[in-house]
C-alpha cells in the first residue's frame, strides 16, 4: 500500500485532532514563524503516526500556515504585513456579508447563542490568556457563520479565519485590543438585536478594520526588527 493510500484511510477524527492541535499550537506561538516542524517532534507531541502528521501538515500548508521547503521539510510560515493586509481586506467583505445575513436570517435561538458567547467574551479579563480568548472568538464566528444562512460566505470566511488565526493572536497581544474588541462586537450584537442587516454589516466591517490596524502595526514592527537583525 502506498503512503497516499494510507493517508486516505486515516480516520477523520484522528487527523482532525492533529490538524486542530497543530493549528492551535501555531496560533499560541508554541511554534514560531520560521520554525522547523520535523515529523518526529510532531508525532511525539500529538501521539500520532507519521502518515497522520503529514496529512495534517499538508492541510495546513493549503491554508498557508505552513510552508514545505524541498529537501528541508515543513516550517511555520512567515506572514508578511503585505499578505496580512490582503487577508484583512477580503475578511472585511466576507464578515460584513455574514453579519448582514445573520441579522436578517438567524433564528431566535442562534441570536441568543451569539449573545451568550459575547457576554462570556465581555466578562473575560486579558489575564485569561490568548487561548481562552481565541476559543471564544472561534465560537462566536461558528455561530455567526451558521446563522448567516449563506453557505458560500460561511465556507470562504471559515477558510480565511483559519489563515487569520495567527493574525488574531497577533492583534490580541496588544493589551488594549480586548476592550476595543468587546466594544466593536457589542455594536455588532446591538445591530443584530435591532434586526438591522446594514448596521450589522457596517459594525462587522469596522471590527475587521480596527483589528487590521493593530495586527499590521505589530507585524511591521516585527519585520523592521527582523530586517535590522539580518542587516
XYZ file of N, CA and C in Angstrom:
693
model
N 0.852 -1.195 0.000
C 0.000 0.000 0.000
C 0.888 1.245 0.000
N 0.596 2.190 -0.883
C 1.399 3.403 -0.957
C 1.053 4.332 0.189
N 1.945 5.328 0.421
C 1.696 6.285 1.511
C 0.433 7.095 1.230
N 0.191 7.463 -0.057
C -1.010 8.225 -0.389
C -2.270 7.440 -0.041
N -2.225 6.109 -0.276
C -3.381 5.276 0.057
C -3.589 5.243 1.562
N -2.493 5.161 2.332
C -2.628 5.137 3.783
C -3.231 6.444 4.293
N -2.832 7.557 3.680
C -3.372 8.849 4.114
C -4.877 8.911 3.911
N -5.363 8.297 2.833
C -6.792 8.387 2.529
C -7.648 7.595 3.497
N -7.080 6.573 4.160
C -7.904 5.752 5.032
C -7.745 6.137 6.500
N -6.995 7.194 6.804
C -6.865 7.645 8.188
C -8.225 8.110 8.692
N -8.688 7.665 9.853
C -9.980 8.128 10.363
C -10.004 9.645 10.495
N -11.106 10.220 10.082
C -11.236 11.679 10.089
C -10.981 12.267 11.465
N -11.484 11.629 12.527
C -11.385 12.210 13.856
C -9.932 12.349 14.304
N -9.095 11.365 14.017
C -7.700 11.414 14.433
C -6.974 12.520 13.678
N -7.138 12.549 12.360
C -6.487 13.573 11.553
C -6.940 14.954 11.965
N -8.237 15.098 12.245
C -8.758 16.410 12.625
C -8.188 16.871 13.962
N -8.009 15.932 14.889
C -7.428 16.295 16.184
C -6.012 16.826 16.022
N -5.228 16.154 15.188
C -3.855 16.610 14.961
C -3.855 17.938 14.217
N -4.702 18.058 13.214
C -4.793 19.304 12.445
C -5.153 20.479 13.358
N -6.199 20.303 14.169
C -6.625 21.377 15.075
C -5.555 21.679 16.112
N -4.913 20.620 16.621
C -3.884 20.822 17.631
C -2.683 21.571 17.082
N -2.283 21.245 15.856
C -1.148 21.922 15.248
C -1.495 23.374 14.922
N -2.702 23.590 14.429
C -3.136 24.958 14.136
C -3.144 25.802 15.410
N -3.663 25.231 16.495
C -3.698 25.946 17.770
C -2.286 26.223 18.285
N -1.381 25.249 18.123
C -0.009 25.423 18.602
C 0.682 26.564 17.859
N 0.397 26.698 16.568
C 0.973 27.803 15.790
C 0.356 29.125 16.236
N -0.961 29.130 16.450
C -1.640 30.361 16.873
C -1.162 30.823 18.240
N -0.900 29.873 19.158
C -0.467 30.232 20.511
C 0.998 30.642 20.573
N 1.718 30.404 19.468
C 3.137 30.723 19.480
C 3.996 29.579 19.978
N 3.398 28.385 20.196
C 4.196 27.216 20.574
C 5.240 26.940 19.493
N 4.841 27.136 18.232
C 5.773 27.076 17.112
C 5.805 28.464 16.474
N 6.971 29.070 16.456
C 7.113 30.444 15.975
C 7.262 30.472 14.452
N 6.941 31.605 13.818
C 7.173 31.737 12.378
C 8.620 31.421 12.021
N 8.791 30.595 10.987
C 10.122 30.196 10.560
C 10.656 28.952 11.246
N 9.939 28.436 12.249
C 10.432 27.261 12.989
C 10.190 25.982 12.202
N 11.192 25.101 12.250
C 11.107 23.810 11.575
C 10.142 22.896 12.335
N 9.381 22.080 11.592
C 8.406 21.159 12.190
C 8.737 19.732 11.765
N 9.751 19.116 12.379
C 10.118 17.746 11.995
C 9.003 16.753 12.339
N 8.883 15.720 11.522
C 7.883 14.673 11.767
C 8.014 14.116 13.184
N 9.264 13.848 13.603
C 9.486 13.219 14.904
C 8.895 14.065 16.036
N 9.130 15.372 15.982
C 8.616 16.265 17.031
C 7.091 16.257 17.047
N 6.475 16.334 15.867
C 5.018 16.388 15.796
C 4.388 15.050 16.196
N 5.021 13.952 15.820
C 4.492 12.633 16.206
C 4.508 12.477 17.721
N 5.603 12.919 18.348
C 5.693 12.826 19.802
C 4.702 13.764 20.484
N 4.559 14.967 19.951
C 3.677 15.956 20.566
C 2.221 15.507 20.540
N 1.781 14.953 19.406
C 0.370 14.605 19.249
C 0.089 13.116 19.414
N 1.123 12.310 19.603
C 0.916 10.880 19.771
C 0.274 10.242 18.562
N 0.684 10.703 17.383
C 0.072 10.223 16.143
C 1.144 9.637 15.227
N 0.704 8.881 14.240
C 1.627 8.277 13.294
C 2.158 9.325 12.321
N 3.219 8.974 11.641
C 3.818 9.896 10.676
C 2.853 10.209 9.538
N 2.083 9.222 9.094
C 1.152 9.470 7.987
C 0.070 10.470 8.385
N -0.432 10.370 9.633
C -1.443 11.311 10.113
C -0.852 12.715 10.208
N 0.346 12.814 10.763
C 1.008 14.117 10.905
C 1.241 14.748 9.545
N 1.683 13.959 8.587
C 1.964 14.514 7.257
C 0.698 14.991 6.564
N -0.410 14.286 6.788
C -1.672 14.747 6.193
C -2.094 16.070 6.827
N -1.965 16.185 8.148
C -2.312 17.442 8.823
C -1.432 18.584 8.326
N -0.136 18.316 8.167
C 0.786 19.330 7.657
C 0.373 19.767 6.258
N -0.013 18.813 5.438
C -0.417 19.135 4.071
C -1.659 20.030 4.055
N -2.588 19.770 4.949
C -3.797 20.580 5.016
C -3.488 21.997 5.500
N -2.598 22.115 6.487
C -2.234 23.448 6.978
C -1.355 24.193 5.977
N -0.650 23.443 5.147
C 0.091 24.084 4.057
C -0.887 24.727 3.074
N -1.993 24.025 2.797
C -3.005 24.581 1.892
C -3.631 25.853 2.470
N -3.699 25.955 3.804
C -4.238 27.152 4.457
C -3.219 28.286 4.512
N -1.955 27.972 4.236
C -0.923 28.993 4.271
C -0.222 29.128 5.602
N -0.557 28.265 6.575
C 0.077 28.346 7.884
C 1.454 27.692 7.893
N 1.676 26.784 6.959
C 2.931 26.040 6.878
C 3.461 26.117 5.449
N 4.771 26.202 5.326
C 5.406 26.086 4.011
C 6.329 24.874 4.056
N 6.317 24.098 2.990
C 7.179 22.922 2.899
C 8.305 23.237 1.923
N 9.537 23.222 2.427
C 10.700 23.539 1.609
C 11.329 22.249 1.088
N 11.609 22.190 -0.205
C 12.198 20.966 -0.792
C 13.468 20.551 -0.047
N 13.520 19.266 0.277
C 14.682 18.653 0.943
C 14.913 19.155 2.366
N 14.009 19.998 2.884
C 14.176 20.504 4.253
C 12.962 20.205 5.123
N 11.775 20.090 4.514
C 10.591 19.767 5.276
C 9.715 20.971 5.584
N 8.753 20.799 6.509
C 7.787 21.867 6.801
C 8.309 22.877 7.819
N 7.921 24.126 7.608
C 8.255 25.225 8.510
C 6.997 26.065 8.734
N 6.891 26.693 9.895
C 5.806 27.630 10.141
C 6.002 28.831 9.216
N 4.940 29.211 8.530
C 5.044 30.294 7.548
C 5.202 31.654 8.224
N 5.995 32.496 7.601
C 6.023 33.905 7.968
C 4.858 34.581 7.243
N 4.125 35.407 7.950
C 3.045 36.157 7.328
C 3.486 37.610 7.246
N 3.691 38.094 6.043
C 4.151 39.466 5.877
C 3.003 40.438 6.105
N 3.357 41.676 6.381
C 2.337 42.708 6.552
C 1.542 42.885 5.268
N 2.204 42.750 4.122
C 1.501 42.904 2.840
C 0.456 41.805 2.652
N 0.827 40.553 2.982
C -0.133 39.441 2.888
C -1.282 39.638 3.876
N -0.944 40.065 5.097
C -1.969 40.272 6.117
C -2.971 41.333 5.686
N -2.483 42.398 5.053
C -3.382 43.460 4.597
C -4.394 42.914 3.594
N -3.945 42.026 2.706
C -4.858 41.434 1.725
C -5.882 40.534 2.413
N -5.416 39.765 3.397
C -6.328 38.890 4.124
C -7.419 39.705 4.819
N -7.015 40.765 5.487
C -7.993 41.593 6.184
C -8.956 42.262 5.208
N -8.471 42.635 4.043
C -9.339 43.265 3.051
C -10.468 42.325 2.637
N -10.102 41.073 2.359
C -11.114 40.084 1.971
C -11.997 39.725 3.157
N -11.382 39.575 4.331
C -12.159 39.223 5.521
C -13.209 40.285 5.824
N -12.862 41.554 5.635
C -13.822 42.613 5.914
C -15.079 42.477 5.082
N -14.911 42.144 3.806
C -16.060 41.981 2.914
C -16.907 40.775 3.334
N -16.233 39.632 3.562
C -16.962 38.409 3.904
C -17.639 38.521 5.270
N -16.950 39.114 6.232
C -17.529 39.217 7.566
C -18.742 40.151 7.563
N -18.679 41.216 6.749
C -19.831 42.108 6.625
C -21.034 41.359 6.050
N -20.792 40.495 5.063
C -21.875 39.699 4.490
C -22.440 38.714 5.510
N -21.551 38.122 6.320
C -22.013 37.188 7.351
C -22.861 37.912 8.390
N -22.417 39.088 8.839
C -23.189 39.851 9.812
C -24.536 40.278 9.254
N -24.522 40.708 8.010
C -25.775 41.115 7.361
C -26.743 39.943 7.265
N -26.233 38.791 6.845
C -27.095 37.613 6.724
C -27.606 37.139 8.068
N -26.761 37.196 9.089
C -27.186 36.761 10.419
C -28.312 37.651 10.934
N -28.157 38.967 10.789
C -29.189 39.889 11.268
C -30.509 39.660 10.560
N -30.449 39.227 9.305
C -31.676 39.048 8.523
C -32.295 37.669 8.683
N -31.459 36.622 8.919
C -31.989 35.268 8.800
C -31.769 34.354 9.995
N -30.991 34.740 10.972
C -30.712 33.846 12.105
C -31.975 33.589 12.922
N -32.036 32.409 13.520
C -33.179 32.059 14.366
C -33.066 32.756 15.717
N -34.152 32.721 16.458
C -34.153 33.284 17.805
C -33.119 32.589 18.683
N -33.005 31.266 18.533
C -32.059 30.503 19.336
C -30.617 30.874 18.977
N -30.343 31.068 17.699
C -28.991 31.440 17.278
C -28.622 32.838 17.767
N -29.582 33.745 17.752
C -29.320 35.092 18.266
C -28.979 35.026 19.759
N -29.730 34.221 20.482
C -29.475 34.076 21.918
C -28.108 33.433 22.160
N -27.750 32.450 21.322
C -26.456 31.780 21.469
C -25.314 32.756 21.212
N -25.431 33.570 20.168
C -24.388 34.548 19.867
C -24.273 35.579 20.985
N -25.412 36.019 21.491
C -25.425 36.990 22.591
C -24.746 36.403 23.830
N -24.984 35.111 24.086
C -24.376 34.463 25.247
C -22.863 34.363 25.136
N -22.375 34.033 23.936
C -20.924 33.955 23.737
C -20.297 35.331 23.886
N -20.977 36.351 23.351
C -20.463 37.707 23.505
C -20.382 38.083 24.986
N -21.387 37.696 25.756
C -21.379 38.008 27.194
C -20.184 37.348 27.874
N -19.856 36.118 27.481
C -18.673 35.442 28.032
C -17.402 36.209 27.680
N -17.316 36.648 26.427
C -16.138 37.390 25.990
C -16.012 38.710 26.746
N -17.134 39.403 26.912
C -17.120 40.693 27.599
C -16.710 40.546 29.061
N -16.985 39.382 29.651
C -16.659 39.150 31.063
C -15.257 38.581 31.257
N -14.542 38.333 30.163
C -13.219 37.719 30.243
C -12.152 38.790 30.403
N -11.239 38.586 31.308
C -10.157 39.551 31.520
C -8.960 39.157 30.655
N -8.102 40.113 30.291
C -6.939 39.803 29.450
C -6.036 38.732 30.045
N -6.011 38.641 31.388
C -5.143 37.660 32.038
C -5.589 36.223 31.785
N -6.786 36.055 31.229
C -7.262 34.697 30.935
C -6.383 34.017 29.898
N -5.691 34.804 29.098
C -4.774 34.234 28.114
C -5.361 34.173 26.725
N -4.459 34.146 25.741
C -4.891 34.160 24.343
C -5.683 32.914 23.972
N -5.341 31.761 24.572
C -6.048 30.531 24.219
C -7.535 30.655 24.517
N -7.860 31.184 25.696
C -9.265 31.353 26.079
C -9.955 32.336 25.145
N -9.295 33.447 24.868
C -9.886 34.478 24.016
C -10.082 33.978 22.591
N -9.091 33.270 22.080
C -9.210 32.747 20.719
C -10.320 31.713 20.617
N -10.491 30.896 21.649
C -11.565 29.900 21.642
C -12.938 30.576 21.650
N -13.078 31.642 22.425
C -14.342 32.371 22.448
C -14.635 33.018 21.094
N -13.608 33.617 20.498
C -13.807 34.224 19.176
C -14.185 33.160 18.149
N -13.565 31.978 18.252
C -13.886 30.894 17.320
C -15.339 30.469 17.472
N -15.823 30.369 18.706
C -17.225 30.018 18.944
C -18.160 31.100 18.401
N -17.785 32.352 18.599
C -18.590 33.471 18.102
C -18.767 33.351 16.582
N -17.656 33.090 15.887
C -17.735 33.001 14.434
C -18.443 31.739 13.967
N -18.314 30.654 14.703
C -19.046 29.432 14.339
C -20.550 29.698 14.290
N -21.052 30.408 15.290
C -22.492 30.717 15.329
C -22.843 31.729 14.250
N -22.022 32.749 14.085
C -22.285 33.765 13.062
C -22.374 33.140 11.676
N -21.444 32.236 11.370
C -21.428 31.611 10.051
C -22.606 30.661 9.867
N -22.973 29.956 10.927
C -24.124 29.058 10.823
C -25.413 29.843 10.601
N -25.566 30.951 11.335
C -26.811 31.702 11.278
C -26.946 32.643 10.108
N -25.859 32.883 9.364
C -25.973 33.816 8.237
C -26.718 33.195 7.061
N -26.820 31.855 7.048
C -27.573 31.127 6.025
C -27.049 31.391 4.613
N -25.733 31.519 4.508
C -25.102 31.648 3.196
C -23.907 30.709 3.182
N -24.090 29.558 2.553
C -23.069 28.513 2.598
C -21.764 28.959 1.956
N -21.846 29.784 0.919
C -20.625 30.218 0.233
C -19.831 31.190 1.102
N -20.527 32.156 1.709
C -19.854 33.081 2.622
C -19.262 32.306 3.792
N -20.034 31.367 4.356
C -19.566 30.593 5.508
C -18.317 29.794 5.158
N -18.326 29.154 3.993
C -17.186 28.324 3.600
C -15.942 29.181 3.368
N -16.094 30.272 2.636
C -14.926 31.111 2.330
C -14.394 31.814 3.575
N -15.303 32.316 4.426
C -14.842 33.020 5.614
C -14.221 32.051 6.609
N -14.775 30.848 6.719
C -14.198 29.859 7.634
C -12.772 29.522 7.223
N -12.544 29.334 5.929
C -11.193 29.046 5.450
C -10.269 30.223 5.713
N -10.767 31.433 5.507
C -9.941 32.616 5.726
C -9.632 32.809 7.208
N -10.589 32.484 8.070
C -10.358 32.620 9.510
C -9.279 31.661 9.988
N -9.176 30.498 9.349
C -8.083 29.588 9.684
C -6.737 30.243 9.376
N -6.656 30.911 8.224
C -5.415 31.630 7.871
C -5.223 32.837 8.781
N -6.339 33.343 9.303
C -6.313 34.542 10.133
C -5.972 34.251 11.591
N -5.787 32.970 11.919
C -5.547 32.600 13.312
C -4.331 33.306 13.879
N -3.242 33.294 13.131
C -2.024 33.968 13.592
C -2.258 35.464 13.766
N -3.023 36.044 12.849
C -3.276 37.482 12.911
C -4.109 37.832 14.131
N -5.097 36.984 14.444
C -5.935 37.268 15.601
C -5.103 37.186 16.879
N -4.211 36.198 16.933
C -3.324 36.096 18.096
C -2.393 37.300 18.170
N -1.967 37.789 17.004
C -1.088 38.957 16.971
C -1.800 40.190 17.490
N -3.023 40.428 17.011
C -3.744 41.625 17.445
C -4.094 41.552 18.928
N -4.414 40.344 19.428
C -4.767 40.197 20.839
C -3.556 40.331 21.757
N -2.346 40.302 21.180
C -1.157 40.512 22.013
C -1.033 41.965 22.450
N -1.779 42.853 21.818
C -1.820 44.254 22.240
C -2.722 44.348 23.465
N -2.235 44.865 24.593
C -3.040 44.889 25.826
C -4.315 45.720 25.719
N -4.370 46.653 24.779
C -5.566 47.483 24.617
C -6.588 46.873 23.678
N -6.229 45.753 23.042
C -7.107 45.235 21.993
C -8.389 44.615 22.534
N -8.331 43.870 23.640
C -9.514 43.169 24.127
C -10.674 44.110 24.429
N -10.501 45.192 25.220
C -11.651 46.080 25.459
C -12.198 46.693 24.187
N -11.319 46.984 23.219
C -11.803 47.511 21.949
C -12.571 46.455 21.162
N -12.090 45.214 21.212
C -12.801 44.118 20.558
C -14.208 43.972 21.135
N -14.299 44.014 22.458
C -15.611 43.896 23.114
C -16.534 45.032 22.674
N -16.021 46.252 22.639
C -16.842 47.394 22.228
C -17.304 47.242 20.779
N -16.427 46.769 19.912
C -16.775 46.610 18.499
C -17.824 45.509 18.309
N -17.635 44.385 18.989
C -18.603 43.287 18.856
C -19.927 43.630 19.521
N -19.897 44.479 20.522
C -21.152 44.926 21.126
C -22.012 45.656 20.080
N -21.373 46.445 19.230
C -22.111 47.137 18.183
C -22.688 46.156 17.161
N -21.944 45.067 16.909
C -22.478 44.014 16.037
C -23.717 43.397 16.664
N -23.630 43.039 17.942
C -24.755 42.424 18.642
C -25.960 43.370 18.677
N -25.714 44.627 18.958
C -26.808 45.594 19.027
C -27.520 45.731 17.689
N -26.784 45.728 16.597
C -27.405 45.803 15.274
C -28.219 44.544 14.984
N -27.689 43.389 15.385
C -28.425 42.136 15.196
C -29.716 42.150 16.015
N -29.646 42.641 17.255
C -30.840 42.708 18.101
C -31.898 43.636 17.490
N -31.461 44.666 16.769
C -32.398 45.590 16.122
C -32.927 45.032 14.812
N -32.456 43.852 14.409
C -32.780 43.287 13.098
C -32.355 44.260 12.000
N -31.128 44.768 12.122
C -30.608 45.789 11.218
C -29.448 45.201 10.403
N -29.735 44.563 9.254
C -28.671 43.936 8.470
C -27.577 44.907 8.029
N -27.950 46.095 7.575
C -26.948 47.058 7.129
C -26.073 47.521 8.299
N -26.691 47.728 9.447
C -25.923 48.123 10.622
C -24.978 47.029 11.077
N -25.420 45.770 11.015
C -24.567 44.648 11.398
C -23.385 44.520 10.446
N -23.649 44.711 9.145
C -22.579 44.640 8.155
C -21.540 45.728 8.420
N -22.010 46.933 8.681
C -21.091 48.047 8.940
C -20.278 47.817 10.209
N -20.913 47.276 11.251
C -20.214 47.017 12.510
C -19.164 45.918 12.332
N -19.490 44.889 11.565
C -18.515 43.822 11.293
C -17.331 44.364 10.507
N -17.615 45.174 9.517
C -16.544 45.739 8.696
C -15.613 46.616 9.541
N -16.205 47.401 10.455
C -15.402 48.264 11.319
C -14.558 47.448 12.289
N -15.115 46.345 12.790
C -14.352 45.461 13.681
C -13.115 44.925 12.982
N -13.278 44.481 11.742
C -12.142 43.950 10.988
C -11.130 45.056 10.697
N -11.609 46.245 10.354
C -10.697 47.349 10.056
C -9.816 47.693 11.255
N -10.415 47.730 12.427
C -9.641 48.087 13.619
C -8.688 46.965 14.029
N -9.130 45.728 13.882
C -8.224 44.608 14.164
C -7.032 44.642 13.215
N -7.293 44.987 11.957
C -6.224 45.065 10.963
C -5.202 46.125 11.345
N -5.661 47.259 11.806
C -4.741 48.335 12.189
C -3.739 47.859 13.237
N -4.247 47.142 14.243
C -3.375 46.674 15.327
C -2.410 45.607 14.825
N -2.944 44.599 14.123
C -2.098 43.493 13.667
C -1.040 43.978 12.682
N -1.406 44.852 11.773
C -0.447 45.328 10.781
C 0.653 46.168 11.430
N 0.300 46.948 12.427
C 1.322 47.722 13.139
C 2.339 46.793 13.796
N 1.851 45.737 14.467
C 2.754 44.800 15.141
C 3.607 44.036 14.122
N 2.984 43.591 13.015
C 3.733 42.848 12.003
C 4.821 43.714 11.374
N 4.519 44.977 11.126
C 5.530 45.865 10.537
C 6.683 46.102 11.499
N 6.359 46.188 12.790
C 7.427 46.323 13.786
C 8.313 45.083 13.784
N 7.694 43.903 13.699
C 8.465 42.663 13.656
C 9.338 42.599 12.406
N 8.775 43.020 11.274
C 9.536 42.992 10.023
C 10.741 43.921 10.096
N 10.557 45.109 10.669
C 11.686 46.044 10.805
C 12.770 45.453 11.706
N 12.334 44.802 12.805
C 13.312 44.189 13.715
C 14.043 43.043 13.028
N 13.331 42.235 12.243
C 13.958 41.109 11.526
C 14.967 41.624 10.502
N 14.564 42.668 9.782
C 15.463 43.220 8.751
C 16.703 43.841 9.392
N 16.512 44.455 10.574
C 17.664 45.060 11.268
C 18.649 43.978 11.698
N 18.111 42.847 12.183
C 18.995 41.748 12.588
C 19.729 41.153 11.393
N 18.995 41.059 10.271
C 19.586 40.465 9.061
C 20.647 41.384 8.472
N 20.456 42.719 8.666
C 21.406 43.679 8.129
C 22.652 43.751 8.974
